[in-house]
Amino acid sequence: MDLWKRYQNDMPAFLNAALQTPPMQRLRQVGMNCGCEYTSFPRFDRCMSYSRFDHSLGVATIVWHFTKDPAQTLAGLFHDISTPTFAHVVDFLHGDYLRQESTEDGTERMIRDSAEIQEILHDLGLKTSDVCDYHRYPIADNESPKLSADRLEYTLGNLVQFEFSDRETAYALYEDIIVGTNEDGEPELQFRSKEKAEKFALFSLQCAKLYVCDEDRYSMQMLAELLKDAIFQKVLTEHDLEKTEPEVIQILCASKCFSKRWQTYCSYRSILVSRQPQSGDGWRMIHAKKRNIDPLISGLGRVSAVCPEYGALLNKFRKESQDYWICGTADPIG
């Protein structure tokens, strides 16, 4: 995934240096799809590679494009630096599936403990505290449903990854964006044109539905249970989750029991749905965080207010219940 090449033409030297550090390089082998891409669900088994490294670089280049500020740019780059193997699956493991913020717990530690990153910060006159919390910089991150570099990047990335749009359409949406002041007096990314803002909003809603679809929620829950059991049986440790996905998969596959469970996980192909509890070990009722974006149109307001049709669709999505039972079906393991 190389959308970042169009987010910003020039790459500052400090950003190039930060990308080469071991903690950032690890993210090349931590995916954006939280393990779903290893299943056989049609929604995921054909999607192109999209890593946390790709996403982090994209966020950083967007922040640099709009701010030219090293602290904000590095905060955007490092925001996923502590993301564990399979990313938000670990939120399910830790019972944080509705906020999905536990993956950020080690950010400050990983930045502080990296000699390479500390050298870069020293050369820029920055401290760990300047770059370890991207929530303090509204262009990098803000409260949902506002638009930030983080939400913008993963939305455009997923549009291309899942073939909801082509690259040129994604680039055209990005090129319409400027920085303005929102209703809270904070800087926020917003669209110049009503047409592109509405198009982006509809695309973002399409992505939001994918992020909480039955296949996604089921995959994350079942993989979380697999990891939890592997940790309980001392096949894995919590520290192993700071490795890459191929390394963790290799550990699982070296265990006779967990190798079979991993194969079953990878064989999930379809979902059964029931409004009533069902017998059998595979049934789960799973709730997950609903991500959504309601971007600003410069001089007009948020898309939901300017375009009532989108407002109605967004409200419907927010109210959709996850109070039903789902079960994955898998091909037999030979």
Short mmCIF file of C-alpha atoms in Angstrom, two decimals:
data_model
loop_
_atom_site.label_atom_id
_atom_site.label_comp_id
_atom_site.label_asym_id
_atom_site.label_seq_id
_atom_site.Cartn_x
_atom_site.Cartn_y
_atom_site.Cartn_z
CA MET A 1 0.00 0.00 0.00
CA ASP A 2 1.71 3.19 -1.13
CA LEU A 3 -0.96 5.89 -1.02
CA TRP A 4 1.38 7.93 1.19
CA LYS A 5 3.43 8.83 -1.90
CA ARG A 6 0.66 11.21 -2.90
CA TYR A 7 -0.08 12.54 0.59
CA GLN A 8 3.13 14.60 0.62
CA ASN A 9 5.76 14.99 -2.09
CA ASP A 10 8.81 15.59 0.11
CA MET A 11 9.84 13.29 2.95
CA PRO A 12 11.83 15.06 5.68
CA ALA A 13 15.08 13.41 6.74
CA PHE A 14 13.95 12.90 10.35
CA LEU A 15 10.91 10.94 9.15
CA ASN A 16 13.02 8.72 6.92
CA ALA A 17 15.31 8.04 9.87
CA ALA A 18 12.41 7.22 12.20
CA LEU A 19 10.99 4.76 9.69
CA GLN A 20 14.19 2.72 9.82
CA THR A 21 14.09 2.14 13.59
CA PRO A 22 13.41 -1.45 14.75
CA PRO A 23 10.05 -0.64 16.47
CA MET A 24 8.72 0.89 13.24
CA GLN A 25 10.10 -1.87 11.03
CA ARG A 26 8.25 -4.45 13.15
CA LEU A 27 4.97 -2.88 12.03
CA ARG A 28 5.66 -4.03 8.46
CA GLN A 29 4.46 -7.44 9.64
CA VAL A 30 1.48 -6.35 11.72
CA GLY A 31 -1.63 -6.02 9.57
CA MET A 32 -4.42 -3.46 9.54
CA ASN A 33 -7.12 -6.15 9.40
CA CYS A 34 -6.53 -7.59 12.87
CA GLY A 35 -6.01 -11.17 11.74
CA CYS A 36 -9.13 -11.28 9.56
CA GLU A 37 -6.96 -11.53 6.47
CA TYR A 38 -5.80 -15.00 7.56
CA THR A 39 -9.34 -16.39 7.41
CA SER A 40 -11.11 -17.65 4.31
CA PHE A 41 -14.05 -15.25 4.57
CA PRO A 42 -14.54 -13.84 1.04
CA ARG A 43 -14.55 -10.29 2.46
CA PHE A 44 -10.95 -10.69 3.57
CA ASP A 45 -9.13 -13.49 1.79
CA ARG A 46 -8.56 -11.49 -1.39
CA CYS A 47 -7.67 -8.10 0.12
CA MET A 48 -4.26 -6.65 -0.64
CA SER A 49 -1.52 -6.24 1.94
CA TYR A 50 -1.99 -3.23 4.22
CA SER A 51 0.25 -3.04 7.26
CA ARG A 52 0.43 -0.87 10.37
CA PHE A 53 3.68 0.46 8.91
CA ASP A 54 1.84 1.60 5.76
CA HIS A 55 -0.85 3.24 7.86
CA SER A 56 1.57 4.94 10.27
CA LEU A 57 3.63 6.33 7.41
CA GLY A 58 0.45 7.58 5.77
CA VAL A 59 -0.69 9.35 8.95
CA ALA A 60 2.73 10.94 9.41
CA THR A 61 2.91 12.24 5.84
CA ILE A 62 -0.60 13.70 6.10
CA VAL A 63 0.28 15.46 9.36
CA TRP A 64 3.54 16.76 7.86
CA HIS A 65 1.69 17.99 4.76
CA PHE A 66 -0.73 20.08 6.81
CA THR A 67 1.47 21.19 9.74
CA LYS A 68 5.18 20.93 8.82
CA ASP A 69 5.69 20.28 12.53
CA PRO A 70 8.17 17.51 13.52
CA ALA A 71 6.56 16.81 16.90
CA GLN A 72 3.08 16.35 15.48
CA THR A 73 4.44 14.34 12.55
CA LEU A 74 6.36 11.92 14.76
CA ALA A 75 3.41 11.60 17.14
CA GLY A 76 1.36 10.55 14.12
CA LEU A 77 4.06 8.13 13.00
CA PHE A 78 4.44 6.52 16.43
CA HIS A 79 0.74 6.29 17.31
CA ASP A 80 0.64 2.56 16.47
CA ILE A 81 4.21 1.72 17.52
CA SER A 82 3.05 -0.50 20.39
CA THR A 83 0.33 -2.23 18.38
CA PRO A 84 0.58 -5.93 19.24
CA THR A 85 0.34 -8.89 16.94
CA PHE A 86 -3.11 -8.96 15.29
CA ALA A 87 -3.68 -5.40 16.55
CA HIS A 88 -7.18 -4.86 17.98
CA VAL A 89 -7.68 -8.58 18.58
CA VAL A 90 -5.74 -7.90 21.77
CA ASP A 91 -8.42 -5.37 22.77
CA PHE A 92 -10.87 -8.29 22.67
CA LEU A 93 -8.35 -10.32 24.68
CA HIS A 94 -8.21 -7.58 27.34
CA GLY A 95 -11.96 -6.88 27.37
CA ASP A 96 -11.49 -3.45 25.72
CA TYR A 97 -13.45 -4.27 22.56
CA LEU A 98 -15.80 -1.27 22.84
CA ARG A 99 -13.09 1.41 23.28
CA GLN A 100 -10.26 -0.44 21.47
CA GLU A 101 -7.52 1.60 23.11
CA SER A 102 -5.54 -1.02 25.05
CA THR A 103 -3.22 -1.42 22.04
CA GLU A 104 -1.79 2.03 22.86
CA ASP A 105 -0.68 1.11 26.38
CA GLY A 106 3.00 0.60 25.55
CA THR A 107 3.53 3.59 23.25
CA GLU A 108 5.53 5.75 25.65
CA ARG A 109 7.64 2.80 26.83
CA MET A 110 8.58 1.68 23.32
CA ILE A 111 9.57 5.21 22.27
CA ARG A 112 11.54 5.75 25.48
CA ASP A 113 13.34 2.40 25.22
CA SER A 114 14.43 2.81 21.59
CA ALA A 115 17.96 4.25 21.45
CA GLU A 116 17.49 5.01 17.75
CA ILE A 117 14.31 7.00 18.33
CA GLN A 118 15.81 8.84 21.27
CA GLU A 119 18.73 9.94 19.10
CA ILE A 120 16.32 11.32 16.48
CA LEU A 121 14.34 13.18 19.15
CA HIS A 122 17.52 14.62 20.66
CA ASP A 123 18.65 15.95 17.28
CA LEU A 124 15.26 17.67 16.86
CA GLY A 125 15.24 19.09 20.38
CA LEU A 126 12.21 16.96 21.27
CA LYS A 127 11.35 14.75 24.25
CA THR A 128 9.44 11.48 24.48
CA SER A 129 6.50 13.39 25.95
CA ASP A 130 6.29 15.50 22.78
CA VAL A 131 5.59 12.50 20.54
CA CYS A 132 4.09 9.70 22.65
CA ASP A 133 0.47 10.90 22.66
CA TYR A 134 -0.97 11.87 19.29
CA HIS A 135 -4.33 12.61 20.93
CA ARG A 136 -2.95 16.01 21.96
CA TYR A 137 -2.66 17.11 18.33
CA PRO A 138 -6.09 17.61 16.66
CA ILE A 139 -4.80 17.25 13.10
CA ALA A 140 -3.34 13.84 13.98
CA ASP A 141 -6.27 12.68 16.13
CA ASN A 142 -9.49 13.98 17.65
CA GLU A 143 -12.78 12.72 18.99
CA SER A 144 -15.05 10.74 16.68
CA PRO A 145 -16.88 11.57 14.44
CA LYS A 146 -14.47 14.39 13.55
CA LEU A 147 -11.95 13.91 10.75
CA SER A 148 -8.28 13.44 11.67
CA ALA A 149 -5.20 12.26 9.80
CA ASP A 150 -5.60 8.84 11.43
CA ARG A 151 -9.23 8.36 10.33
CA LEU A 152 -8.56 9.89 6.93
CA GLU A 153 -5.64 7.56 6.20
CA TYR A 154 -7.26 4.29 7.19
CA THR A 155 -10.44 5.23 5.35
CA LEU A 156 -8.63 6.03 2.10
CA GLY A 157 -6.41 2.98 2.57
CA ASN A 158 -9.36 0.66 3.05
CA LEU A 159 -11.22 2.16 0.11
CA VAL A 160 -8.39 0.97 -2.09
CA GLN A 161 -7.64 -2.24 -0.20
CA PHE A 162 -11.21 -3.52 -0.43
CA GLU A 163 -11.73 -2.06 -3.91
CA PHE A 164 -14.53 0.27 -2.85
CA SER A 165 -12.81 2.86 -5.04
CA ASP A 166 -9.71 3.21 -7.18
CA ARG A 167 -6.59 5.13 -6.21
CA GLU A 168 -7.36 8.16 -8.33
CA THR A 169 -10.72 8.60 -6.61
CA ALA A 170 -9.00 8.34 -3.22
CA TYR A 171 -6.39 10.90 -4.27
CA ALA A 172 -9.06 13.30 -5.54
CA LEU A 173 -10.80 13.17 -2.17
CA TYR A 174 -7.52 13.84 -0.35
CA GLU A 175 -6.64 16.77 -2.58
CA ASP A 176 -9.92 18.51 -1.66
CA ILE A 177 -8.98 18.68 2.03
CA ILE A 178 -7.83 21.80 3.88
CA VAL A 179 -7.38 22.72 7.54
CA GLY A 180 -10.13 24.84 9.08
CA THR A 181 -11.55 25.59 12.51
CA ASN A 182 -14.38 23.42 13.82
CA GLU A 183 -17.31 24.25 16.11
CA ASP A 184 -15.07 23.71 19.17
CA GLY A 185 -12.51 26.24 17.99
CA GLU A 186 -9.95 23.52 17.16
CA PRO A 187 -8.16 22.91 13.87
CA GLU A 188 -9.71 20.07 11.89
CA LEU A 189 -9.28 18.58 8.45
CA GLN A 190 -12.28 19.48 6.28
CA PHE A 191 -13.42 19.43 2.67
CA ARG A 192 -13.64 22.37 0.32
CA SER A 193 -16.54 20.93 -1.69
CA LYS A 194 -19.88 19.51 -0.60
CA GLU A 195 -19.73 16.86 -3.34
CA LYS A 196 -16.43 15.36 -2.23
CA ALA A 197 -17.29 15.61 1.45
CA GLU A 198 -20.50 13.67 0.90
CA LYS A 199 -18.72 11.09 -1.27
CA PHE A 200 -16.05 10.59 1.38
CA ALA A 201 -18.67 10.34 4.13
CA LEU A 202 -20.56 7.63 2.26
CA PHE A 203 -17.32 5.75 1.60
CA SER A 204 -16.39 6.03 5.28
CA LEU A 205 -19.76 4.59 6.28
CA GLN A 206 -19.20 1.69 3.88
CA CYS A 207 -15.88 1.04 5.62
CA ALA A 208 -17.42 1.45 9.09
CA LYS A 209 -19.93 -1.29 8.32
CA LEU A 210 -17.10 -3.56 7.21
CA TYR A 211 -15.16 -2.95 10.45
CA VAL A 212 -18.04 -4.37 12.52
CA CYS A 213 -19.50 -6.89 10.09
CA ASP A 214 -20.25 -10.36 11.45
CA GLU A 215 -17.14 -11.87 9.85
CA ASP A 216 -14.88 -9.19 11.35
CA ARG A 217 -16.28 -9.42 14.88
CA TYR A 218 -16.31 -13.20 14.87
CA SER A 219 -12.74 -13.46 13.56
CA MET A 220 -11.41 -11.09 16.19
CA GLN A 221 -13.26 -12.76 19.05
CA MET A 222 -12.21 -16.29 18.10
CA LEU A 223 -8.59 -15.28 17.54
CA ALA A 224 -8.59 -13.50 20.91
CA GLU A 225 -9.83 -16.68 22.57
CA LEU A 226 -7.15 -18.71 20.79
CA LEU A 227 -4.42 -16.33 21.98
CA LYS A 228 -5.81 -16.24 25.51
CA ASP A 229 -5.78 -20.04 25.73
CA ALA A 230 -2.27 -20.19 24.25
CA ILE A 231 -1.06 -17.75 26.91
CA PHE A 232 -2.85 -19.68 29.67
CA GLN A 233 -1.20 -22.91 28.51
CA LYS A 234 2.18 -21.16 28.27
CA VAL A 235 2.49 -21.74 24.54
CA LEU A 236 2.63 -17.95 24.18
CA THR A 237 3.50 -15.15 26.56
CA GLU A 238 2.11 -11.61 26.61
CA HIS A 239 5.58 -10.47 25.56
CA ASP A 240 5.32 -12.61 22.41
CA LEU A 241 2.52 -10.33 21.27
CA GLU A 242 5.15 -7.61 20.76
CA LYS A 243 6.69 -9.72 17.99
CA THR A 244 5.56 -9.89 14.36
CA GLU A 245 2.55 -11.86 13.13
CA PRO A 246 4.66 -14.47 11.27
CA GLU A 247 6.66 -15.09 14.46
CA VAL A 248 3.55 -15.62 16.58
CA ILE A 249 1.94 -17.84 13.95
CA GLN A 250 5.11 -19.92 13.88
CA ILE A 251 4.93 -20.41 17.65
CA LEU A 252 1.27 -21.45 17.44
CA CYS A 253 1.93 -23.87 14.61
CA ALA A 254 4.77 -25.51 16.54
CA SER A 255 2.16 -26.69 19.08
CA LYS A 256 0.09 -29.69 18.03
CA CYS A 257 -3.06 -28.40 19.73
CA PHE A 258 -2.79 -24.80 18.62
CA SER A 259 -1.64 -25.65 15.14
CA LYS A 260 -5.00 -27.37 14.59
CA ARG A 261 -6.90 -24.46 16.11
CA TRP A 262 -5.00 -22.00 13.89
CA GLN A 263 -5.87 -24.09 10.83
CA THR A 264 -9.54 -24.08 11.86
CA TYR A 265 -9.40 -20.31 12.30
CA CYS A 266 -7.89 -19.90 8.85
CA SER A 267 -10.64 -22.10 7.38
CA TYR A 268 -13.58 -19.95 8.53
CA ARG A 269 -15.54 -19.26 5.37
CA SER A 270 -19.10 -18.24 6.25
CA ILE A 271 -21.26 -17.04 9.16
CA LEU A 272 -24.48 -18.42 10.60
CA VAL A 273 -26.80 -15.98 12.37
CA SER A 274 -29.46 -16.55 15.02
CA ARG A 275 -31.65 -14.24 17.11
CA GLN A 276 -31.85 -16.95 19.78
CA PRO A 277 -29.06 -18.69 21.73
CA GLN A 278 -27.90 -21.89 20.06
CA SER A 279 -26.19 -25.00 21.38
CA GLY A 280 -22.64 -25.65 20.31
CA ASP A 281 -19.26 -24.19 21.18
CA GLY A 282 -18.94 -21.87 18.21
CA TRP A 283 -21.83 -19.49 18.89
CA ARG A 284 -21.05 -16.04 20.26
CA MET A 285 -22.82 -12.71 20.82
CA ILE A 286 -20.13 -10.14 20.07
CA HIS A 287 -20.20 -6.38 20.48
CA ALA A 288 -17.59 -4.09 18.98
CA LYS A 289 -16.76 -0.41 18.62
CA LYS A 290 -18.53 1.37 15.76
CA ARG A 291 -16.16 3.76 14.01
CA ASN A 292 -17.74 6.59 12.04
CA ILE A 293 -16.87 9.94 10.50
CA ASP A 294 -19.02 13.02 9.96
CA PRO A 295 -16.65 15.42 8.18
CA LEU A 296 -16.90 19.16 7.91
CA ILE A 297 -17.62 21.03 4.69
CA SER A 298 -15.80 24.35 4.74
CA GLY A 299 -18.22 27.16 5.52
CA LEU A 300 -21.27 24.89 5.64
CA GLY A 301 -21.03 22.47 8.57
CA ARG A 302 -20.95 18.72 9.03
CA VAL A 303 -22.11 16.45 6.24
CA SER A 304 -24.92 14.96 8.37
CA ALA A 305 -26.48 18.43 8.73
CA VAL A 306 -25.89 19.61 5.17
CA CYS A 307 -26.90 16.27 3.60
CA PRO A 308 -29.86 14.87 5.60
CA GLU A 309 -29.76 11.60 3.65
CA TYR A 310 -26.29 10.88 5.01
CA GLY A 311 -27.39 11.94 8.49
CA ALA A 312 -30.20 9.39 8.37
CA LEU A 313 -27.87 6.62 7.19
CA LEU A 314 -25.33 7.47 9.89
CA ASN A 315 -27.95 7.43 12.64
CA LYS A 316 -29.30 4.11 11.39
CA PHE A 317 -25.82 2.60 11.50
CA ARG A 318 -25.17 3.89 15.00
CA LYS A 319 -28.42 2.33 16.25
CA GLU A 320 -28.00 -1.05 14.58
CA SER A 321 -28.04 -3.77 17.21
CA GLN A 322 -25.31 -6.35 17.69
CA ASP A 323 -27.55 -8.32 20.07
CA TYR A 324 -27.68 -11.55 18.10
CA TRP A 325 -25.70 -14.76 17.90
CA ILE A 326 -23.18 -15.64 15.21
CA CYS A 327 -21.14 -18.74 14.43
CA GLY A 328 -18.39 -19.30 11.91
CA THR A 329 -18.34 -22.35 9.69
CA ALA A 330 -15.07 -23.78 8.48
CA ASP A 331 -13.94 -26.28 5.90
CA PRO A 332 -12.93 -29.65 7.37
CA ILE A 333 -9.25 -29.87 8.32
CA GLY A 334 -7.63 -32.65 6.38
#
